[in-house]
Short mmCIF file of C-alpha atoms in Angstrom, two decimals:
data_model
loop_
_atom_site.label_atom_id
_atom_site.label_comp_id
_atom_site.label_asym_id
_atom_site.label_seq_id
_atom_site.Cartn_x
_atom_site.Cartn_y
_atom_site.Cartn_z
CA MET A 235 -12.40 159.40 124.54
CA VAL A 236 -12.14 158.13 120.85
CA SER A 237 -11.13 159.70 117.45
CA GLU A 238 -13.93 161.24 115.92
CA ALA A 239 -13.73 159.04 112.95
CA ARG A 240 -14.13 156.19 115.28
CA ALA A 241 -17.02 157.62 116.85
CA GLN A 242 -18.78 158.62 113.87
CA ARG A 243 -18.57 154.71 112.68
CA ILE A 244 -20.47 153.97 116.26
CA THR A 245 -23.29 156.47 115.55
CA GLU A 246 -23.71 155.85 111.53
CA SER A 247 -23.94 151.84 112.74
CA ALA A 248 -26.38 152.60 115.85
CA LYS A 249 -28.38 154.82 113.10
CA ALA A 250 -28.81 152.11 111.01
CA LEU A 251 -29.91 149.47 114.05
CA ARG A 252 -32.42 152.06 115.16
CA ASP A 253 -33.62 152.83 111.48
CA ALA A 254 -34.17 149.02 111.03
CA HIS A 255 -35.57 148.68 114.66
CA LYS A 256 -38.78 151.12 113.06
CA ARG A 257 -39.24 148.80 110.43
CA LEU A 258 -39.82 145.64 112.58
CA LEU A 259 -42.38 146.46 115.56
CA VAL A 260 -42.92 143.19 116.36
CA LEU A 261 -46.14 143.57 118.82
CA LYS A 262 -47.93 145.86 116.70
CA LEU A 263 -47.21 143.80 113.77
CA ILE A 264 -48.35 140.47 115.31
CA ALA A 265 -51.26 142.11 117.54
CA TRP A 266 -55.00 140.35 116.81
CA PRO A 267 -58.00 143.08 116.33
CA PRO A 268 -60.57 143.02 118.53
CA ARG A 269 -62.92 141.20 116.21
CA VAL A 270 -61.10 138.22 116.34
CA ARG A 271 -61.89 137.83 120.00
CA LYS A 272 -65.42 139.18 119.37
CA ARG A 273 -66.25 136.39 116.58
CA PHE A 274 -64.45 133.29 118.85
CA PHE A 275 -66.75 133.96 121.64
CA ALA A 276 -69.94 134.73 119.63
CA THR A 277 -69.15 131.19 117.72
CA GLY A 278 -69.24 129.33 121.39
CA GLU A 279 -65.59 129.35 121.79
CA ARG A 280 -65.42 125.88 119.68
CA GLU A 281 -63.55 127.14 116.54
CA MET A 282 -60.17 128.39 116.06
CA PRO A 283 -59.44 132.20 115.57
CA GLU A 284 -59.83 133.75 112.38
CA VAL A 285 -56.81 135.63 112.21
CA ASP A 286 -55.61 137.26 108.92
CA LEU A 287 -52.02 137.50 108.94
CA PRO A 288 -49.87 140.45 107.84
CA ALA A 289 -46.91 140.32 105.39
CA LEU A 290 -44.08 141.83 105.66
CA ASP A 291 -40.84 142.27 103.30
CA PRO A 292 -37.89 142.28 105.72
CA ARG A 293 -35.52 143.54 102.58
CA PRO A 294 -35.02 146.56 103.54
CA ALA A 295 -34.68 146.48 107.48
CA LEU A 296 -31.91 143.85 106.17
CA GLU A 297 -30.25 146.29 104.00
CA LEU A 298 -29.86 148.85 107.10
CA ILE A 299 -28.72 145.93 109.26
CA ALA A 300 -25.90 145.12 106.40
CA HIS A 301 -25.13 148.63 106.53
CA ALA A 302 -24.90 148.89 110.38
CA ARG A 303 -22.53 145.50 110.19
CA ARG A 304 -20.08 147.33 107.61
CA LYS A 305 -19.71 151.04 110.21
CA ALA A 306 -19.42 148.57 113.08
CA PRO A 307 -15.85 149.06 114.49
CA ARG A 308 -13.83 145.70 114.67
CA ASP A 309 -13.24 145.79 118.46
CA PRO A 310 -14.27 143.15 121.03
CA VAL A 311 -16.12 145.05 123.40
CA ILE A 312 -18.24 147.95 121.09
CA GLY A 313 -18.11 146.57 117.84
CA ALA A 314 -19.25 143.07 119.18
CA TRP A 315 -22.16 144.97 121.19
CA LEU A 316 -23.17 146.97 118.07
CA ARG A 317 -22.52 143.26 116.01
CA ARG A 318 -25.23 141.81 118.60
CA GLN A 319 -27.56 144.14 118.23
CA ALA A 320 -27.42 143.61 114.45
CA ASP A 321 -28.05 139.65 114.90
CA ALA A 322 -30.74 140.07 117.17
CA LEU A 323 -32.24 142.37 114.56
CA GLU A 324 -31.69 140.33 111.76
CA GLN A 325 -33.38 137.03 113.21
CA THR A 326 -36.21 139.74 114.49
CA ALA A 327 -36.72 140.71 110.51
CA ARG A 328 -36.44 137.33 109.61
CA MET A 329 -39.28 136.24 111.93
CA LEU A 330 -41.44 138.85 110.88
CA GLY A 331 -41.05 137.52 107.51
CA ALA A 332 -42.31 134.16 107.94
CA ILE A 333 -45.19 135.27 110.28
CA GLY A 334 -48.08 132.32 110.01
CA THR A 335 -45.14 129.27 109.42
CA ALA A 336 -42.84 127.43 111.93
CA GLU A 337 -40.03 129.14 110.97
CA PHE A 338 -41.78 132.40 112.33
CA SER A 339 -41.47 130.26 115.72
CA GLU A 340 -37.83 129.07 115.09
CA PHE A 341 -36.95 132.85 114.61
CA SER A 342 -38.89 133.66 118.29
CA GLN A 343 -37.09 130.76 120.40
CA ARG A 344 -33.73 131.93 119.51
CA LEU A 345 -34.81 135.58 120.10
CA TYR A 346 -37.00 135.07 123.75
CA GLY A 347 -35.72 131.61 124.34
CA ARG A 348 -37.73 128.15 125.19
CA PRO A 349 -39.38 127.00 128.60
CA LYS A 350 -36.47 124.54 129.09
CA ASP A 351 -34.05 126.01 128.50
CA ARG A 352 -31.52 126.11 131.59
CA PHE A 353 -30.08 128.87 132.92
CA PRO A 354 -26.29 129.94 132.62
CA ARG A 355 -24.00 127.42 135.02
CA THR A 356 -27.17 125.33 136.24
CA GLU A 357 -29.52 122.59 135.69
CA ARG A 358 -32.63 124.87 136.43
CA THR A 359 -34.75 126.05 133.62
CA PRO A 360 -38.07 128.64 133.38
CA LEU A 361 -40.55 125.87 132.88
CA GLU A 362 -39.45 124.44 136.59
CA LEU A 363 -39.14 127.78 138.24
CA ALA A 364 -43.07 128.38 136.94
CA GLY A 365 -43.83 124.94 138.06
CA ARG A 366 -42.97 125.89 141.54
CA LEU A 367 -44.59 128.51 141.54
CA ILE A 368 -47.89 127.04 140.63
CA GLN A 369 -47.45 124.05 143.09
CA THR A 370 -46.83 126.78 145.86
CA ALA A 371 -49.85 128.51 145.05
CA ARG A 372 -51.39 125.08 144.78
CA ARG A 373 -50.28 124.07 148.42
CA LEU A 374 -51.81 127.46 149.92
CA SER A 375 -54.93 127.44 147.93
CA GLY A 376 -58.15 127.82 150.24
CA ARG A 377 -55.73 128.66 153.40
CA LEU A 378 -55.06 132.41 152.32
CA PRO A 379 -57.85 135.14 151.97
CA ASP A 380 -58.76 136.09 148.62
CA PRO A 381 -57.63 139.23 147.07
CA PRO A 382 -59.48 141.92 147.15
CA PRO A 383 -61.21 142.22 144.04
CA PRO A 384 -60.53 144.27 140.93
CA THR A 385 -62.74 147.42 141.14
CA PHE A 386 -60.77 150.60 139.91
CA THR A 387 -61.55 151.57 136.20
CA ALA A 388 -59.62 152.48 133.64
CA GLN A 389 -60.00 156.11 134.00
CA GLU A 390 -59.49 156.07 137.62
CA VAL A 391 -55.78 154.02 136.74
CA ALA A 392 -54.96 156.47 134.20
CA ALA A 393 -55.91 159.54 136.63
CA GLU A 394 -53.25 157.48 139.47
CA ILE A 395 -50.70 157.05 136.81
CA GLN A 396 -50.39 160.35 135.28
CA THR A 397 -49.81 161.97 138.69
CA ALA A 398 -47.21 159.75 139.29
CA VAL A 399 -44.95 159.80 136.42
CA ASN A 400 -45.97 164.15 136.60
CA HIS A 401 -44.00 164.12 139.53
CA HIS A 402 -41.23 161.85 138.56
CA PHE A 403 -40.55 162.66 134.91
CA GLY A 404 -41.30 166.42 135.17
CA SER A 405 -41.68 168.09 131.37
CA LYS A 406 -40.66 164.38 130.26
CA ALA A 407 -43.60 162.65 131.69
CA PRO A 408 -45.89 160.19 129.08
CA ARG A 409 -49.22 161.11 128.48
CA VAL A 410 -51.42 158.40 129.84
CA GLU A 411 -54.53 157.47 127.42
CA VAL A 412 -57.58 154.93 128.06
CA VAL A 413 -58.20 153.17 124.44
CA LYS A 414 -60.12 150.65 123.54
CA ALA A 415 -58.35 147.52 121.72
CA LEU A 416 -55.41 146.86 123.54
CA ILE A 417 -54.09 143.08 124.00
CA ALA A 418 -52.51 143.88 127.10
CA ARG A 419 -53.90 145.45 129.90
CA ALA A 420 -51.21 148.34 129.72
CA SER A 421 -48.49 148.96 127.79
CA ALA A 422 -45.72 152.17 127.43
CA ALA A 423 -43.95 153.87 125.28
CA PRO A 424 -41.75 157.15 125.92
CA SER A 425 -44.64 159.76 125.09
CA ARG A 426 -47.68 157.55 126.31
CA ILE A 427 -48.59 154.83 128.28
CA ARG A 428 -52.21 153.44 127.49
CA ILE A 429 -54.85 151.35 129.21
CA ARG A 430 -57.27 149.31 128.00
CA GLU A 431 -60.54 150.64 128.77
CA SER A 432 -62.46 147.44 129.59
CA ALA A 433 -60.08 146.73 131.82
CA ARG A 434 -59.92 146.59 135.42
CA PHE A 435 -57.74 146.70 138.23
CA SER A 436 -56.43 146.44 141.78
CA ASP A 437 -54.59 148.76 144.25
CA LEU A 438 -51.72 146.35 143.06
CA ASP A 439 -52.09 146.54 140.01
CA ILE A 440 -51.99 150.03 139.80
CA ARG A 441 -48.58 150.46 141.95
CA GLN A 442 -46.79 147.40 139.46
CA LEU A 443 -48.15 149.87 136.76
CA ILE A 444 -46.07 152.78 137.91
CA GLN A 445 -43.28 150.80 138.21
CA HIS A 446 -43.50 148.54 135.41
CA GLU A 447 -44.42 150.48 132.28
CA ALA A 448 -43.38 154.37 133.73
CA TYR A 449 -40.18 153.88 136.04
CA VAL A 450 -38.58 151.19 133.86
CA HIS A 451 -39.66 150.76 130.45
CA VAL A 452 -40.87 154.49 129.72
CA ALA A 453 -37.33 155.69 131.92
CA THR A 454 -35.03 153.40 129.83
CA ALA A 455 -36.52 154.87 126.49
CA LEU A 456 -36.10 158.21 127.85
CA ASN A 457 -32.55 157.93 129.22
CA GLY A 458 -31.70 156.60 125.85
CA ARG A 459 -32.88 159.35 124.27
CA ARG A 460 -30.75 161.49 126.06
CA ASN A 461 -27.69 159.45 123.91
CA PRO A 462 -28.14 160.76 120.38
CA ALA A 463 -24.57 159.39 119.29
CA VAL A 464 -26.15 155.35 119.94
CA PRO A 465 -29.78 155.86 119.01
CA ILE A 466 -30.44 151.82 119.10
CA LEU A 467 -30.35 152.15 123.04
CA ALA A 468 -33.83 154.25 122.87
CA GLU A 469 -35.34 151.45 121.20
CA GLY A 470 -36.41 148.22 122.89
CA HIS A 471 -36.22 144.82 120.58
CA PRO A 472 -36.27 141.17 120.97
CA GLY A 473 -32.36 141.40 121.52
CA THR A 474 -33.40 143.06 125.28
CA THR A 475 -36.62 142.04 125.86
CA ARG A 476 -35.88 139.33 128.47
CA THR A 477 -33.48 142.08 130.72
CA GLN A 478 -36.32 144.99 129.90
CA GLU A 479 -38.98 142.82 131.46
CA GLY A 480 -37.22 141.25 134.17
CA LEU A 481 -35.87 144.52 135.39
CA ALA A 482 -39.53 145.64 135.57
CA VAL A 483 -41.09 143.03 137.21
CA PHE A 484 -37.99 143.37 139.57
CA ALA A 485 -39.26 146.86 140.09
CA GLU A 486 -42.40 145.42 141.15
CA MET A 487 -41.08 143.18 143.69
CA MET A 488 -38.67 145.91 145.30
CA SER A 489 -41.96 148.44 145.48
CA GLY A 490 -43.84 145.37 147.50
CA SER A 491 -46.37 145.34 144.64
CA LEU A 492 -45.83 141.56 143.09
CA ASP A 493 -48.59 139.92 144.37
CA PRO A 494 -49.42 135.96 143.61
CA ARG A 495 -52.00 135.98 141.15
CA ARG A 496 -49.41 138.37 139.05
CA LEU A 497 -46.64 135.62 139.68
CA LEU A 498 -48.98 132.81 138.81
CA ARG A 499 -50.11 134.46 135.70
CA LEU A 500 -46.09 134.69 134.67
CA ALA A 501 -45.69 130.62 135.33
CA HIS A 502 -48.68 129.75 133.76
CA ARG A 503 -47.85 131.59 130.41
CA VAL A 504 -44.62 129.18 130.35
CA VAL A 505 -46.47 126.39 131.07
CA GLY A 506 -48.92 128.02 128.15
CA ILE A 507 -45.77 127.94 125.67
CA GLN A 508 -44.53 124.88 126.39
CA MET A 509 -47.84 123.00 125.56
CA ALA A 510 -48.30 124.95 122.46
CA LEU A 511 -44.17 123.89 121.75
CA ASP A 512 -45.79 120.27 122.28
CA GLY A 513 -48.06 120.29 120.11
CA ALA A 514 -51.57 121.74 121.43
CA ASP A 515 -53.24 123.64 119.49
CA PHE A 516 -55.14 127.41 120.04
CA LEU A 517 -58.01 125.46 121.98
CA ALA A 518 -56.08 123.37 123.88
CA VAL A 519 -54.45 126.27 125.48
CA TYR A 520 -57.50 128.50 125.49
CA ARG A 521 -58.89 125.56 127.89
CA TYR A 522 -56.04 124.98 130.18
CA PHE A 523 -56.00 129.11 130.71
CA VAL A 524 -59.69 129.19 131.32
CA GLU A 525 -58.77 126.96 134.29
CA HIS A 526 -56.62 129.25 135.80
CA ALA A 527 -57.26 132.45 135.02
CA PRO A 528 -60.03 134.74 136.95
CA ASN A 529 -62.30 134.97 133.59
CA ARG A 530 -62.76 134.30 130.12
CA ARG A 531 -61.70 136.84 128.45
CA GLU A 532 -58.29 137.03 129.87
CA ALA A 533 -57.94 133.18 129.18
CA PHE A 534 -58.07 134.06 125.35
CA GLU A 535 -55.77 137.11 125.76
CA ASN A 536 -53.57 135.05 127.64
CA ALA A 537 -53.74 132.40 124.85
CA ALA A 538 -53.53 134.80 122.19
CA ARG A 539 -50.08 135.98 123.43
CA ILE A 540 -48.87 132.93 122.78
CA PHE A 541 -49.98 132.26 119.08
CA ARG A 542 -49.93 135.24 117.99
CA GLY A 543 -47.76 135.00 114.13
CA GLY A 544 -47.60 131.82 114.94
CA LEU A 545 -49.26 128.15 114.26
CA LEU A 546 -52.74 128.30 115.67
CA GLU A 547 -53.28 124.33 115.26
CA GLY A 548 -49.53 123.98 117.38
CA GLY A 549 -46.39 123.47 117.72
CA GLY A 550 -44.79 126.85 116.48
CA PRO A 551 -45.84 129.50 119.41
CA PHE A 552 -44.82 133.34 119.48
CA THR A 553 -42.58 132.15 122.91
CA LYS A 554 -41.44 136.37 124.36
CA ASP A 555 -44.10 135.86 127.51
CA MET A 556 -41.41 133.37 128.84
CA VAL A 557 -38.75 136.56 128.82
CA TYR A 558 -41.01 137.68 132.51
CA LEU A 559 -40.05 134.81 134.87
CA ASP A 560 -36.56 134.04 132.78
CA GLY A 561 -35.82 137.48 133.10
CA LEU A 562 -36.82 138.27 136.89
CA CYS A 563 -34.17 135.35 137.99
CA ARG A 564 -31.73 136.42 135.64
CA VAL A 565 -31.92 140.61 136.88
CA HIS A 566 -32.51 139.70 140.56
CA VAL A 567 -29.48 137.30 140.73
CA PHE A 568 -26.95 140.19 138.73
CA ILE A 569 -27.96 142.77 141.34
CA ARG A 570 -27.44 140.02 144.06
CA ALA A 571 -23.73 139.76 142.21
CA VAL A 572 -24.19 143.49 142.42
CA MET A 573 -24.54 143.71 145.86
CA ASP A 574 -21.90 141.06 146.37
CA THR A 575 -19.26 142.68 144.59
CA GLY A 576 -19.78 146.58 145.28
CA ARG A 577 -20.29 147.30 141.79
CA VAL A 578 -23.26 149.68 142.22
CA ASP A 579 -22.04 152.03 139.15
CA CYS A 580 -23.26 148.76 137.08
CA LEU A 581 -26.75 149.38 138.71
CA GLU A 582 -27.01 152.82 137.50
CA VAL A 583 -25.69 151.66 133.55
CA LEU A 584 -28.40 149.65 133.62
CA PHE A 585 -30.98 152.51 133.01
CA ALA A 586 -29.03 154.07 130.46
CA GLY A 587 -31.34 152.82 127.57
CA LYS A 588 -32.39 149.48 126.34
CA LEU A 589 -30.22 146.73 126.74
CA ASP A 590 -29.36 143.38 128.01
CA LEU A 591 -27.23 142.36 130.72
CA GLY A 592 -24.57 141.44 128.42
CA ASP A 593 -24.46 145.01 127.22
CA ILE A 594 -23.10 146.63 130.34
CA PRO A 595 -19.91 146.29 129.44
CA ALA A 596 -20.27 148.04 126.08
CA LEU A 597 -22.26 150.79 127.87
CA ILE A 598 -19.39 151.17 130.20
CA ALA A 599 -17.21 151.22 127.22
CA LEU A 600 -19.40 153.86 125.40
CA ARG A 601 -19.67 156.16 128.77
CA GLY A 602 -15.66 156.05 128.80
CA ALA A 603 -15.75 157.29 125.00
CA GLY A 604 -17.81 160.46 125.70
CA LEU A 605 -20.85 158.26 124.02
CA CYS A 606 -23.05 157.56 126.50
CA ARG A 607 -24.64 160.18 129.37
CA ALA A 608 -25.38 158.63 132.81
CA PRO A 609 -28.64 158.51 132.84
CA ARG A 610 -31.15 160.96 133.89
CA PHE A 611 -34.22 158.69 135.19
CA LEU A 612 -34.31 156.43 137.52
CA PRO A 613 -36.85 154.49 140.00
CA PRO A 614 -36.90 155.50 143.47
CA TRP A 615 -35.61 151.56 144.65
CA VAL A 616 -32.46 152.78 143.40
CA THR A 617 -31.96 156.22 144.02
CA ASP A 618 -33.08 155.42 147.59
CA PRO A 619 -31.62 151.67 147.79
CA ARG A 620 -31.93 150.49 151.50
CA ARG A 621 -34.95 148.26 150.90
CA MET A 622 -32.67 146.95 148.15
CA VAL A 623 -29.66 146.17 150.32
CA ALA A 624 -31.89 145.15 153.31
CA HIS A 625 -33.65 142.57 150.73
CA PHE A 626 -30.03 141.23 149.60
CA ALA A 627 -28.19 141.05 153.18
CA VAL A 628 -31.08 139.03 154.65
CA THR A 629 -31.88 136.65 152.00
CA ASP A 630 -28.74 136.11 151.89
CA ILE A 631 -28.12 134.91 155.69
CA ILE A 632 -31.41 133.09 155.19
CA SER A 633 -30.84 131.14 152.48
CA ARG A 634 -27.29 129.85 154.03
CA THR A 635 -29.14 128.99 156.74
CA SER A 636 -31.86 127.33 154.84
CA SER A 637 -29.21 125.19 153.24
CA ALA A 638 -27.63 124.11 156.64
CA GLY A 639 -30.55 122.39 157.18
CA LEU A 640 -33.54 124.74 158.97
CA ARG A 641 -36.07 124.54 156.47
CA LYS A 642 -36.21 121.20 156.28
CA HIS A 643 -36.01 121.17 159.87
CA TYR A 644 -39.45 123.54 160.06
CA VAL A 645 -40.87 121.59 157.54
CA GLU A 646 -40.78 118.10 158.78
CA TRP A 647 -41.97 119.52 161.81
CA LEU A 648 -45.13 121.33 160.16
CA ARG A 649 -46.01 118.01 158.45
CA GLU A 650 -46.10 116.49 162.09
CA GLN A 651 -48.78 119.11 163.34
CA GLU A 652 -52.48 118.77 163.02
CA VAL A 653 -54.19 120.89 160.19
CA ILE A 654 -56.29 123.79 161.52
CA PRO A 655 -59.50 123.84 159.19
CA PRO A 656 -60.08 127.27 157.67
CA VAL A 657 -62.47 130.00 159.73
CA GLU A 658 -64.97 131.92 158.06
CA PRO A 659 -64.22 135.69 158.63
CA ARG A 660 -66.74 137.77 160.60
CA PRO A 661 -68.90 139.83 158.38
CA GLU A 662 -67.86 142.88 160.44
CA VAL A 663 -64.24 142.25 159.71
CA VAL A 664 -64.41 141.80 156.04
CA GLU A 665 -66.36 145.18 155.93
CA LEU A 666 -63.39 146.50 157.86
CA GLU A 667 -60.66 144.90 155.30
CA GLN A 668 -62.64 146.60 152.48
CA THR A 669 -62.87 149.94 153.62
CA THR A 670 -59.50 149.98 154.47
CA PHE A 671 -57.58 148.10 151.69
CA GLU A 672 -57.69 151.17 149.14
CA TRP A 673 -54.42 152.31 147.81
CA ARG A 674 -54.49 156.22 146.52
#
């Protein structure tokens, strides 16, 4: 336990950070209204989007952040964690104060990273990871059956999700709403999950939304609210985005709902960000997505996600969308390390609120000080980790075998075999697949 005076300083600092965050709602401030998309298509997709950029005075938020720094105790764990939150929120405030300039993108890159940044202790980068995913998809193109089309309406999806969250969260379940204006197909807050009315979904999309939005994003927010002594834990900000999104995509993978189209969408966004960093303007990146997205509406939305708040002429994008693959890789390796060391206690800590992997020591210290409670809501793959344990046990022994040359053996052997031409499925087989593919 800590002294009452020290606990009070921690709480005052965390409250000031929470109050600053509420003035810095990044995605809300830089979102493009629907009229931008409508005009873009009405003018033949040849003209740059016309976007009225908001102006934000960062000074009120910066004053709260400075107060949080003054109150944070001077220790290398909890105090250092509070100061890291302050640093991330200060960069966020300065980013939003520079909307529409090159400086906006510079702060974005500090907060979310860049596609060519190396992972710790490796030469690998998120851009390389994205490229490998795209190459794999190209090799398999035309060799696998097409996935079922997204036929579920937003209303049907909302009903499915509402049933799932009612069961999982009980009286704390968020309300699921269908809305007209939303740049993403879905978004989540502790009290509500929103689904875009015009979007259509597949069966795996529904499961992805339940795992990603509900069992991770909503759960970590609700768990964070259980800790009034450190209220910043309930608020997701750019300093926690990489881990939160990586954890959410990992949840999709553990539930068996992460499909190739989803991975490719994330990979192409990383490539789009690099194109914009290299100077490509909105129209060039949009045309790239037209080649790789299922329709022009999604191509526009993908490009808009990269250019919102930044420079439409290129060179200064918003880099948030690279954190999905980046975060997935980091979370996957971290949880593998959890299995290697037997530190399953650290896996539970990940859900205590909105945090980064690097914040875990501080959360452990807060638990020991009596300032942080155990998370109440955990996804099924944590409460019943059998599938996860089996996954890491099998991938461990397979990776060791692969590194010993077995993979190279089969790759060389397959390249020597005659390629079998694809066979068109019989109509009755297609009909059978369509009638049995529904997921409820």
